[in-house]
Tab-separated table of N, CA and C in Angstrom:
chain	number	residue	atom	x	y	z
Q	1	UNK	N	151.784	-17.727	-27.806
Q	1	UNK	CA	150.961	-16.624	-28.249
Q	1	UNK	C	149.881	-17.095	-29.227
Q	2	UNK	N	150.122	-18.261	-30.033
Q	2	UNK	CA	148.914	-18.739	-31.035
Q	2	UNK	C	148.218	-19.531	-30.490
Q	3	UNK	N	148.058	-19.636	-29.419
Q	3	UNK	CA	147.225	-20.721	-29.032
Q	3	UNK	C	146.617	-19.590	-28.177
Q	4	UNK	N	146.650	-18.338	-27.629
Q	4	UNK	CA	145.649	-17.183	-27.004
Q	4	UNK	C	145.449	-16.973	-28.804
Q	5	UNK	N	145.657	-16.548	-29.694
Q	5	UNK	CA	144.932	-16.020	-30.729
Q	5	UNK	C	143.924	-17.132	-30.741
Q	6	UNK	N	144.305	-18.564	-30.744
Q	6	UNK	CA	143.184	-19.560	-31.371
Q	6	UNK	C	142.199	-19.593	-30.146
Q	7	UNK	N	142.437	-18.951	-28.683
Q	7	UNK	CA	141.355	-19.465	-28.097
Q	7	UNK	C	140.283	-17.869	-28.393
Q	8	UNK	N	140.686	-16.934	-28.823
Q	8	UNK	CA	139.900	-15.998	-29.140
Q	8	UNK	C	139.113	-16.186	-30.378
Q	9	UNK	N	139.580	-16.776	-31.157
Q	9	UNK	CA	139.249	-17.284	-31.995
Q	9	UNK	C	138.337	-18.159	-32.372
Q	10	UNK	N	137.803	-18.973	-31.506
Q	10	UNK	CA	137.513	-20.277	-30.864
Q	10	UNK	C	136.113	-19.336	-29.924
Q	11	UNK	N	136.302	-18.425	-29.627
Q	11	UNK	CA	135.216	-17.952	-28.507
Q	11	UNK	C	134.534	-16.862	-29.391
Q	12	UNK	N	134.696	-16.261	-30.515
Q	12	UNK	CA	134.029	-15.620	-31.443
Q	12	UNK	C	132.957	-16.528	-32.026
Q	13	UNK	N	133.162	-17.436	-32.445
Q	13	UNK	CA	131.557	-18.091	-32.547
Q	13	UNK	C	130.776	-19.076	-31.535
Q	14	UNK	N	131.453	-18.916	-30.545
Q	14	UNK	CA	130.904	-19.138	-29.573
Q	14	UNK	C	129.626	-18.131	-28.938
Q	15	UNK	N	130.100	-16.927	-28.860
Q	15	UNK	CA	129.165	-15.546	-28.442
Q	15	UNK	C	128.108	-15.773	-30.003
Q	16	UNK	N	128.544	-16.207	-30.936
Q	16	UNK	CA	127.813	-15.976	-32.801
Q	16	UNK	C	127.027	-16.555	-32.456
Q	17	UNK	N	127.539	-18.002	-32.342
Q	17	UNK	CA	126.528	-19.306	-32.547
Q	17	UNK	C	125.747	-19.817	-31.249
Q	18	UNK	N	126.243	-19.060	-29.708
Q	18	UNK	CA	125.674	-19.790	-28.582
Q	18	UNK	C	125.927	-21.844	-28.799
Q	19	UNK	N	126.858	-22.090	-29.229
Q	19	UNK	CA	127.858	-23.543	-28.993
Q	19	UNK	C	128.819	-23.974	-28.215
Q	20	UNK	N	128.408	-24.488	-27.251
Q	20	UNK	CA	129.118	-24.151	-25.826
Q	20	UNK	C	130.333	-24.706	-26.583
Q	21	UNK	N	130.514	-26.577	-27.249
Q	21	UNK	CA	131.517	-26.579	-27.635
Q	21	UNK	C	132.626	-25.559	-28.023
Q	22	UNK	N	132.403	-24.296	-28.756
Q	22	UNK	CA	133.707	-23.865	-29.026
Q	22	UNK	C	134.373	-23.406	-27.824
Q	23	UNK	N	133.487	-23.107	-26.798
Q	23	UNK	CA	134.333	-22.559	-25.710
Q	23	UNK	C	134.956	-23.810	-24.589
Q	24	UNK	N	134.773	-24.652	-25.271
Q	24	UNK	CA	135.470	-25.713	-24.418
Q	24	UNK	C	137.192	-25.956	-25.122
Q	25	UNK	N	136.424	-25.699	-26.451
Q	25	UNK	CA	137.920	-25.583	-27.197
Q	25	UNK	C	138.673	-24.612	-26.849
Q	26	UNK	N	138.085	-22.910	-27.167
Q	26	UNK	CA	138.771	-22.605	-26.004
Q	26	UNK	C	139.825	-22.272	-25.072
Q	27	UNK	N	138.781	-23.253	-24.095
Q	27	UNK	CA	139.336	-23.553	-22.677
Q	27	UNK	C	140.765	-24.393	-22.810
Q	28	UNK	N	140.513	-25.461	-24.094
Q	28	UNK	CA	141.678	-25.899	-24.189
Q	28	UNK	C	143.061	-25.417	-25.078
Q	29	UNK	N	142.697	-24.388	-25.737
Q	29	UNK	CA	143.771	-23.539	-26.228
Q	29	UNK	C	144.348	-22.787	-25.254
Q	30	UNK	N	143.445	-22.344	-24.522
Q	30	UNK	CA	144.096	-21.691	-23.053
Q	30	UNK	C	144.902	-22.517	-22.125
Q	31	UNK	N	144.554	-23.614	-21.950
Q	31	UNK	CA	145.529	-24.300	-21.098
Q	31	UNK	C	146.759	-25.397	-22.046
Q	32	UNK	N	146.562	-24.832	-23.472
Q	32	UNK	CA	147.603	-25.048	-23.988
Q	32	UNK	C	148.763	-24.020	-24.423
Q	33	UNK	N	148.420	-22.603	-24.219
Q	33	UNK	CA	148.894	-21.398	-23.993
Q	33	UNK	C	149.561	-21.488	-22.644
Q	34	UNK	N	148.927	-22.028	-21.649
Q	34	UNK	CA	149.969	-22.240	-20.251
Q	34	UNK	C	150.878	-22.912	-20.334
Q	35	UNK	N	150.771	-24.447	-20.996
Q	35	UNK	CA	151.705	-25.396	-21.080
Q	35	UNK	C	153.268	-24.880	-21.723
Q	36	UNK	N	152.567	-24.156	-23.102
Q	36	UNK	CA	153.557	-22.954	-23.945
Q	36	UNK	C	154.617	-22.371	-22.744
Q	37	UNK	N	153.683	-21.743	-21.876
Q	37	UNK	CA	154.671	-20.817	-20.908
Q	37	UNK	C	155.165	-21.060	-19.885
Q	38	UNK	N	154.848	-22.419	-19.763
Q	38	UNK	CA	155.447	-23.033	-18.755
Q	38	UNK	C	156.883	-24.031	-19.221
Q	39	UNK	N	157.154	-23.700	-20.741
Q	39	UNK	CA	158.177	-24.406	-21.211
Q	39	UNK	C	157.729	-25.980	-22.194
Q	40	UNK	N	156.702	-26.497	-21.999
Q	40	UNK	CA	156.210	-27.330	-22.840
Q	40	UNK	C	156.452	-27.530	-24.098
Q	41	UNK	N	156.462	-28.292	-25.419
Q	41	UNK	CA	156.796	-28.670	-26.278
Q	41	UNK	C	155.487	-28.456	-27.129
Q	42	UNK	N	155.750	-28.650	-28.698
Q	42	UNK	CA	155.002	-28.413	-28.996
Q	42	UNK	C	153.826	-29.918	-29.061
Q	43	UNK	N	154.656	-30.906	-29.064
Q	43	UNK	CA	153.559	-32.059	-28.538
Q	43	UNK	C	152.501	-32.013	-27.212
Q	44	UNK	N	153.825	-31.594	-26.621
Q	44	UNK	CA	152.703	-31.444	-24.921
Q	44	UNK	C	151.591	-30.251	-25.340
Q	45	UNK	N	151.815	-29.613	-26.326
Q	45	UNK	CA	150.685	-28.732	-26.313
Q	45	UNK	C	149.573	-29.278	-26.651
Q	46	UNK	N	149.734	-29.575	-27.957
Q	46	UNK	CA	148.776	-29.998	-28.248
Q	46	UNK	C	148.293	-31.647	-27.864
Q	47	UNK	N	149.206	-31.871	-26.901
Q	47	UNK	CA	147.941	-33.145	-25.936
Q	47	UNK	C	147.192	-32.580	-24.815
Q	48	UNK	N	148.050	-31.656	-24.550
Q	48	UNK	CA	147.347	-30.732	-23.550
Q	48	UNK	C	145.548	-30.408	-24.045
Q	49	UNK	N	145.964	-29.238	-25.615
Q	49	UNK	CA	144.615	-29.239	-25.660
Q	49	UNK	C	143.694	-30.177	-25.994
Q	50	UNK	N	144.169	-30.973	-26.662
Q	50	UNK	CA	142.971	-32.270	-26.846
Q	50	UNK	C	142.305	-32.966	-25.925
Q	51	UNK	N	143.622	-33.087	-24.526
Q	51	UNK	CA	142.939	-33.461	-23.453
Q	51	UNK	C	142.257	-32.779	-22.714
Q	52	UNK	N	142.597	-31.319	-22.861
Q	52	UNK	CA	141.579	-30.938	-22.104
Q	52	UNK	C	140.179	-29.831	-23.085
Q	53	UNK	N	140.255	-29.990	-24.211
Q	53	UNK	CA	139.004	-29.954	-25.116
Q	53	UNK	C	137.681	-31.111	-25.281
Q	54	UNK	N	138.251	-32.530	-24.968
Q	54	UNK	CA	138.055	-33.502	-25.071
Q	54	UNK	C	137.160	-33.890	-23.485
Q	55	UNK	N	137.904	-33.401	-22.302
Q	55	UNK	CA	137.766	-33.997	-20.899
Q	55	UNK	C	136.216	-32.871	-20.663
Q	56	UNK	N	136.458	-31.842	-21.766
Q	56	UNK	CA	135.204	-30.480	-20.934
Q	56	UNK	C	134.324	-31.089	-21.633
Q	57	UNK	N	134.461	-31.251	-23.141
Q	57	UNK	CA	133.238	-32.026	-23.626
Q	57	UNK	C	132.134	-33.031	-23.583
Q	58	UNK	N	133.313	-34.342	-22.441
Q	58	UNK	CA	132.744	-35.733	-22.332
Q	58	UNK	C	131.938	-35.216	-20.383
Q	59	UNK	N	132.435	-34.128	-20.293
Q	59	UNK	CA	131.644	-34.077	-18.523
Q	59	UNK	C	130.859	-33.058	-18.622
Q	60	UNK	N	131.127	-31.459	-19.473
Q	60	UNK	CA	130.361	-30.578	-19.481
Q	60	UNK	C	128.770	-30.694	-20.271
Q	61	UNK	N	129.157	-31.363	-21.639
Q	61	UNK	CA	128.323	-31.070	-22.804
Q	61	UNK	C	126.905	-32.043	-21.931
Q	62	UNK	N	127.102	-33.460	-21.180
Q	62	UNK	CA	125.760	-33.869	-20.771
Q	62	UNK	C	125.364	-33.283	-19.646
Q	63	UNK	N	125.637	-32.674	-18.890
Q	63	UNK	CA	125.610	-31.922	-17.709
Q	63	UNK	C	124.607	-31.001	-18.537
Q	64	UNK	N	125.222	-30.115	-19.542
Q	64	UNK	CA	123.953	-29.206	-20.142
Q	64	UNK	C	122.975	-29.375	-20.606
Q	65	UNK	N	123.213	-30.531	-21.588
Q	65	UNK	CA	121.915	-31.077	-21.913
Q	65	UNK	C	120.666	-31.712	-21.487
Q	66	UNK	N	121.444	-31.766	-20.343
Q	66	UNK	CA	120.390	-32.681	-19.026
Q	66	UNK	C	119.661	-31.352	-18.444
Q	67	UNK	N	120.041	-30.092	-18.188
Q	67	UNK	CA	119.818	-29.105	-17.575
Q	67	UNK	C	118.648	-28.150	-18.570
Q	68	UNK	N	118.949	-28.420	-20.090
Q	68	UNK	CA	118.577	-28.073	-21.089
Q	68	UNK	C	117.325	-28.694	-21.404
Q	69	UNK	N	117.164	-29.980	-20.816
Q	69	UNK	CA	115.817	-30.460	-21.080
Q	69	UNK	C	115.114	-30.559	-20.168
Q	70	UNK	N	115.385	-30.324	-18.893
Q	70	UNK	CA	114.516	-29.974	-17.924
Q	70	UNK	C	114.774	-28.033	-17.091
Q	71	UNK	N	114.061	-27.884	-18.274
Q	71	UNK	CA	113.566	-26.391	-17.676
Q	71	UNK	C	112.679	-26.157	-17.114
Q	72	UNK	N	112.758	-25.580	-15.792
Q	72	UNK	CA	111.063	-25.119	-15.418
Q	72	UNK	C	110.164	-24.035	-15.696
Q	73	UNK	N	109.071	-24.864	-15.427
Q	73	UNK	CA	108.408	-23.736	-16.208
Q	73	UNK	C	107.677	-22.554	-15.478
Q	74	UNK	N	107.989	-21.734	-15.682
Q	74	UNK	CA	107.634	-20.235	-15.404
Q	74	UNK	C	106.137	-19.872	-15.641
Q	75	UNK	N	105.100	-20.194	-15.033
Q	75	UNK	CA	103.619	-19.523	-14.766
Q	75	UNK	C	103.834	-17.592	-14.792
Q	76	UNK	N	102.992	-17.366	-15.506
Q	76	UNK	CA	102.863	-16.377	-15.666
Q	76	UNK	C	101.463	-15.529	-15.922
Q	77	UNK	N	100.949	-14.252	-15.279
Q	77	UNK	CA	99.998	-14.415	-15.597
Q	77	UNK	C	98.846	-14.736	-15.239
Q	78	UNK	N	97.117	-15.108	-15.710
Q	78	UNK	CA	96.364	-16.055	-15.223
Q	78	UNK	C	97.242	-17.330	-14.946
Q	79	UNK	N	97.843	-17.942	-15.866
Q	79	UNK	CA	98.307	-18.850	-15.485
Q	79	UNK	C	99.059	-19.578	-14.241
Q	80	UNK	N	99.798	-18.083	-13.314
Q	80	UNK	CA	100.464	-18.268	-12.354
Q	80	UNK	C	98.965	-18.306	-11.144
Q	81	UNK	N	98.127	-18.148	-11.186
Q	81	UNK	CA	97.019	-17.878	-10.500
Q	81	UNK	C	96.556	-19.353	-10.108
Q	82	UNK	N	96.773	-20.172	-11.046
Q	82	UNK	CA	95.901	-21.778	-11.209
Q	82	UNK	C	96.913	-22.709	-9.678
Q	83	UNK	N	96.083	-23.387	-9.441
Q	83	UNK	CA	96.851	-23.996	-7.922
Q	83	UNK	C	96.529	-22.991	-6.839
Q	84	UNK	N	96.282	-21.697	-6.528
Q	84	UNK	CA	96.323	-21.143	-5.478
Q	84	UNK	C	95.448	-20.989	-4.921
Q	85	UNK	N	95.165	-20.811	-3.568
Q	85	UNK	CA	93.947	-20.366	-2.484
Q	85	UNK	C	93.506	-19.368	-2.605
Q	86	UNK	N	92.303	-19.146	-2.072
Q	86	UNK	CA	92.032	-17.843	-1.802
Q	86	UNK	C	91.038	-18.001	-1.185
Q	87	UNK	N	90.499	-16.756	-0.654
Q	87	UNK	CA	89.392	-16.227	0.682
Q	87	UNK	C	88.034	-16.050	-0.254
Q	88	UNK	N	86.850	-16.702	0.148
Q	88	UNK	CA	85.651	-16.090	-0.570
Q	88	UNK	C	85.177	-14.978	0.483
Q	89	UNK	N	85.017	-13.627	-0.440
Q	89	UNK	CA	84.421	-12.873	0.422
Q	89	UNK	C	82.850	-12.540	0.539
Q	90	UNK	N	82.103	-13.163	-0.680
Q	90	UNK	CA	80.830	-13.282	-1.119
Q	90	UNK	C	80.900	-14.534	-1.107
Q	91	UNK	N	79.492	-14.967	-1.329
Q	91	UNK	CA	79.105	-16.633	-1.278
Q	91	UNK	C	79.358	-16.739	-3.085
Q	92	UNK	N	80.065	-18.125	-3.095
Q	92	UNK	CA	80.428	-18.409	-4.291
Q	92	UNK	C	79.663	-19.887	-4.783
Q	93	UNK	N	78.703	-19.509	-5.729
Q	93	UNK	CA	78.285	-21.134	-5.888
Q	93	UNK	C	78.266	-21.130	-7.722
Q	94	UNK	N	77.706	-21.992	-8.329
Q	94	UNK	CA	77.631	-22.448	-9.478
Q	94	UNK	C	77.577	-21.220	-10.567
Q	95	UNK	N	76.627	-19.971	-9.638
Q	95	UNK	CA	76.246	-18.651	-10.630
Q	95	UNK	C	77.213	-17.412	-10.744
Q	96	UNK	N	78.213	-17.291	-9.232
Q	96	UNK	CA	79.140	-16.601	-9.262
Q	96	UNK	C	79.096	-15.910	-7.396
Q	97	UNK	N	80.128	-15.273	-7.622
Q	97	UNK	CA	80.546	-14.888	-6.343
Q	97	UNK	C	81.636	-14.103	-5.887
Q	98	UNK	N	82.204	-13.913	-5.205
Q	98	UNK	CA	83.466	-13.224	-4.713
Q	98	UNK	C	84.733	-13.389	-3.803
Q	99	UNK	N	85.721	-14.003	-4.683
Q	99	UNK	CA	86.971	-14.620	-3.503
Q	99	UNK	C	88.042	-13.146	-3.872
Q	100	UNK	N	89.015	-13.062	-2.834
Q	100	UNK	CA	89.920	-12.582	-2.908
Q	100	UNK	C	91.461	-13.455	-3.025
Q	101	UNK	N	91.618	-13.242	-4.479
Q	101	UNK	CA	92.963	-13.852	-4.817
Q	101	UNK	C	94.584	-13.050	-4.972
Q	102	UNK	N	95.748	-13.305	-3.876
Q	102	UNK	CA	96.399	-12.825	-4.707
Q	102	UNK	C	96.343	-10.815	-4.424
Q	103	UNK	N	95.265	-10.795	-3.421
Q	103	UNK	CA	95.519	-9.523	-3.004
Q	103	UNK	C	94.343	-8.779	-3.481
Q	104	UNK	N	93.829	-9.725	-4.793
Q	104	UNK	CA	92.695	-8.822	-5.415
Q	104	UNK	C	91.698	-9.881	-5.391
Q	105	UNK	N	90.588	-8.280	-5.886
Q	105	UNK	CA	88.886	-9.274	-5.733
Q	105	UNK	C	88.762	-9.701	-7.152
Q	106	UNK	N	88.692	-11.078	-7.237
Q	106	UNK	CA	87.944	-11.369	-8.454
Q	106	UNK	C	86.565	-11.855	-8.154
Q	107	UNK	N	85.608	-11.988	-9.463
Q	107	UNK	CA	84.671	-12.878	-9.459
Q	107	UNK	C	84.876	-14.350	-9.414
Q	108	UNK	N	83.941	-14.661	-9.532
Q	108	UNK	CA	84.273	-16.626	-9.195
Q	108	UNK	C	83.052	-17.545	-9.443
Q	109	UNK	N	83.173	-18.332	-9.842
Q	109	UNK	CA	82.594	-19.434	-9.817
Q	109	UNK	C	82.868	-21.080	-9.214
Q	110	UNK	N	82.146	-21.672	-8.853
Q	110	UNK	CA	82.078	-22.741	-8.172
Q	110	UNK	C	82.361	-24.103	-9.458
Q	111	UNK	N	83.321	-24.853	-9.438
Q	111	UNK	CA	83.382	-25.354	-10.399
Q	111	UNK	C	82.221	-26.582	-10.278
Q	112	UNK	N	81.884	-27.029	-9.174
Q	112	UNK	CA	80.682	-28.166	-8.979
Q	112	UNK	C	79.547	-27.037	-9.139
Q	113	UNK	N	78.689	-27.093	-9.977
Q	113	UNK	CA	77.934	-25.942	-10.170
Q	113	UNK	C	76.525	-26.293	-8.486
Q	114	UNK	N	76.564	-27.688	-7.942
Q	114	UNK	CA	76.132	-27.794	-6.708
Q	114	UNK	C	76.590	-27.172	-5.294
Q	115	UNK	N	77.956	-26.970	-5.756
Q	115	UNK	CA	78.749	-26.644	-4.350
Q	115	UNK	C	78.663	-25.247	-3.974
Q	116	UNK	N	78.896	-24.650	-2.809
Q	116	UNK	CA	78.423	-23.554	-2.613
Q	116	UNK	C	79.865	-23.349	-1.237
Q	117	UNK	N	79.956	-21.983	-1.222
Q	117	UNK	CA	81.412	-21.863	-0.112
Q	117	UNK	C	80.724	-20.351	0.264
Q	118	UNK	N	80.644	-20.376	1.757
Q	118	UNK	CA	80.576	-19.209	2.236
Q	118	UNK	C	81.763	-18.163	2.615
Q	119	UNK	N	81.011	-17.232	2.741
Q	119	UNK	CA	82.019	-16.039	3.208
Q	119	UNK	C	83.474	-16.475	4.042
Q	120	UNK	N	84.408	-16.570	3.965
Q	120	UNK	CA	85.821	-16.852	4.874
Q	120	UNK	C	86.270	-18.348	4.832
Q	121	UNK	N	85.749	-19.094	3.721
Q	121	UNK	CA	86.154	-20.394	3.669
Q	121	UNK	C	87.591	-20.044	2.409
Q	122	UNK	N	88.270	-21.134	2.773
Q	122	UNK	CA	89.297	-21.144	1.539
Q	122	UNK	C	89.102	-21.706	0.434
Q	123	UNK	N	89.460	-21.612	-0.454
Q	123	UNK	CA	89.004	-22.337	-1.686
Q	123	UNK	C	90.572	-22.350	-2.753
Q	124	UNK	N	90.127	-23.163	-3.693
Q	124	UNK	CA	91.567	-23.749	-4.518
Q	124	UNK	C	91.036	-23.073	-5.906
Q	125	UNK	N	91.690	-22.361	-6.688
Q	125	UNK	CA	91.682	-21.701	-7.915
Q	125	UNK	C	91.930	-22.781	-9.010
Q	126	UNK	N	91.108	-23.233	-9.820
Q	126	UNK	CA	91.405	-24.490	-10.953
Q	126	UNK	C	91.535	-23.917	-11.689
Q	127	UNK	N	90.637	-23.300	-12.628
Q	127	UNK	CA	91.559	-22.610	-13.861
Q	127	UNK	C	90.994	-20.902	-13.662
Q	128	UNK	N	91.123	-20.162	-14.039
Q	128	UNK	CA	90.591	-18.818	-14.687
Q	128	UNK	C	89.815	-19.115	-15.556
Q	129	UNK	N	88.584	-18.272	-16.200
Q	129	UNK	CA	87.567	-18.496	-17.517
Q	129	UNK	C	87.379	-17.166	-17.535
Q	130	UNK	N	88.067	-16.483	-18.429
Q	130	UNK	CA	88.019	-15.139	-18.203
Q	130	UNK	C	88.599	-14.376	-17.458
Q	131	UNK	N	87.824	-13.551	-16.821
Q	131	UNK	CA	87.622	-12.770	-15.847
Q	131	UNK	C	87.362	-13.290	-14.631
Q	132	UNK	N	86.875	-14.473	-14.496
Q	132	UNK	CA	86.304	-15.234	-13.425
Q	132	UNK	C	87.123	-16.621	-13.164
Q	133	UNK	N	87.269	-16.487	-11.800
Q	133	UNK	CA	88.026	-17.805	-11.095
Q	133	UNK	C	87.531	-18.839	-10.906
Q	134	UNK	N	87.321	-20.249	-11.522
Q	134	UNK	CA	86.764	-21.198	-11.156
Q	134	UNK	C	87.426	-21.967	-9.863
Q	135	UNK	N	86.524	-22.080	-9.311
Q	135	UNK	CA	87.274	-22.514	-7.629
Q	135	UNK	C	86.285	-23.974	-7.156
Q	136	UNK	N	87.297	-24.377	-5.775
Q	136	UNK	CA	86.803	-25.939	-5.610
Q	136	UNK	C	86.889	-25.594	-4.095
């Protein structure tokens, strides 16, 4: 029974602190609560939990951290706009023009202020400047 109090115990600052460690601990009060009820000693318990507080730590904790430092990143926004195609529906050159991005009409500009794209060509969205799509 004290080893379910300690894994509740153990998982209260876990939810506090967001430290995965305590819930590995835990995990291993819990499967030292089984050992308990399965007739175990009080040694086997507590090798129980060490070994298995110890075994979540050395396989779980880099598993997260590896996962933790490669997050992707979420475009949002103009920002989700940059990389994508779109349809010119006006001629688009250095002074401005009209593509449809994304479902909608924006304005646009030609990022080679020489280059020029007619009506139904595709074009690549480089950044936003505003209101206006700089395109290639």
């Amino acid at each position: 029974m004290w080893w379910l109090v300690a894994a509740v115990g153990l998982g209260i600052p876990l939810v506090v602190t967001a430290m995965p460690e305590f819930g590995m601990f835990a995990a291993g009060a819990v499967a030292a609560a089984v050992t308990s009820a399965l007739g175990g000693g009080a040694v086997a318990q507590f090798v129980v939990f060490a070994a298995v507080s110890v075994a979540l730590i050395a396989v779980v904790r880099p598993i997260a951290n590896r996962h933790r430092s490669q997050r992707p990143e979420l475009a949002s926004g103009v920002d989700a706009l940059k990389g994508r195609q779109a349809v010119v529906l006006e001629r688009v050159d250095g002074q401005g023009g009209r593509i449809k991005l994304g479902g909608e009409v924006w304005s646009a500009r030609s990022l080679d202020t020489e280059r020029v794209f007619e009506a139904g060509q595709q074009v690549d969205v480089i950044e936003i400047d505003g209101a206006t799509a700089v395109v290639m």
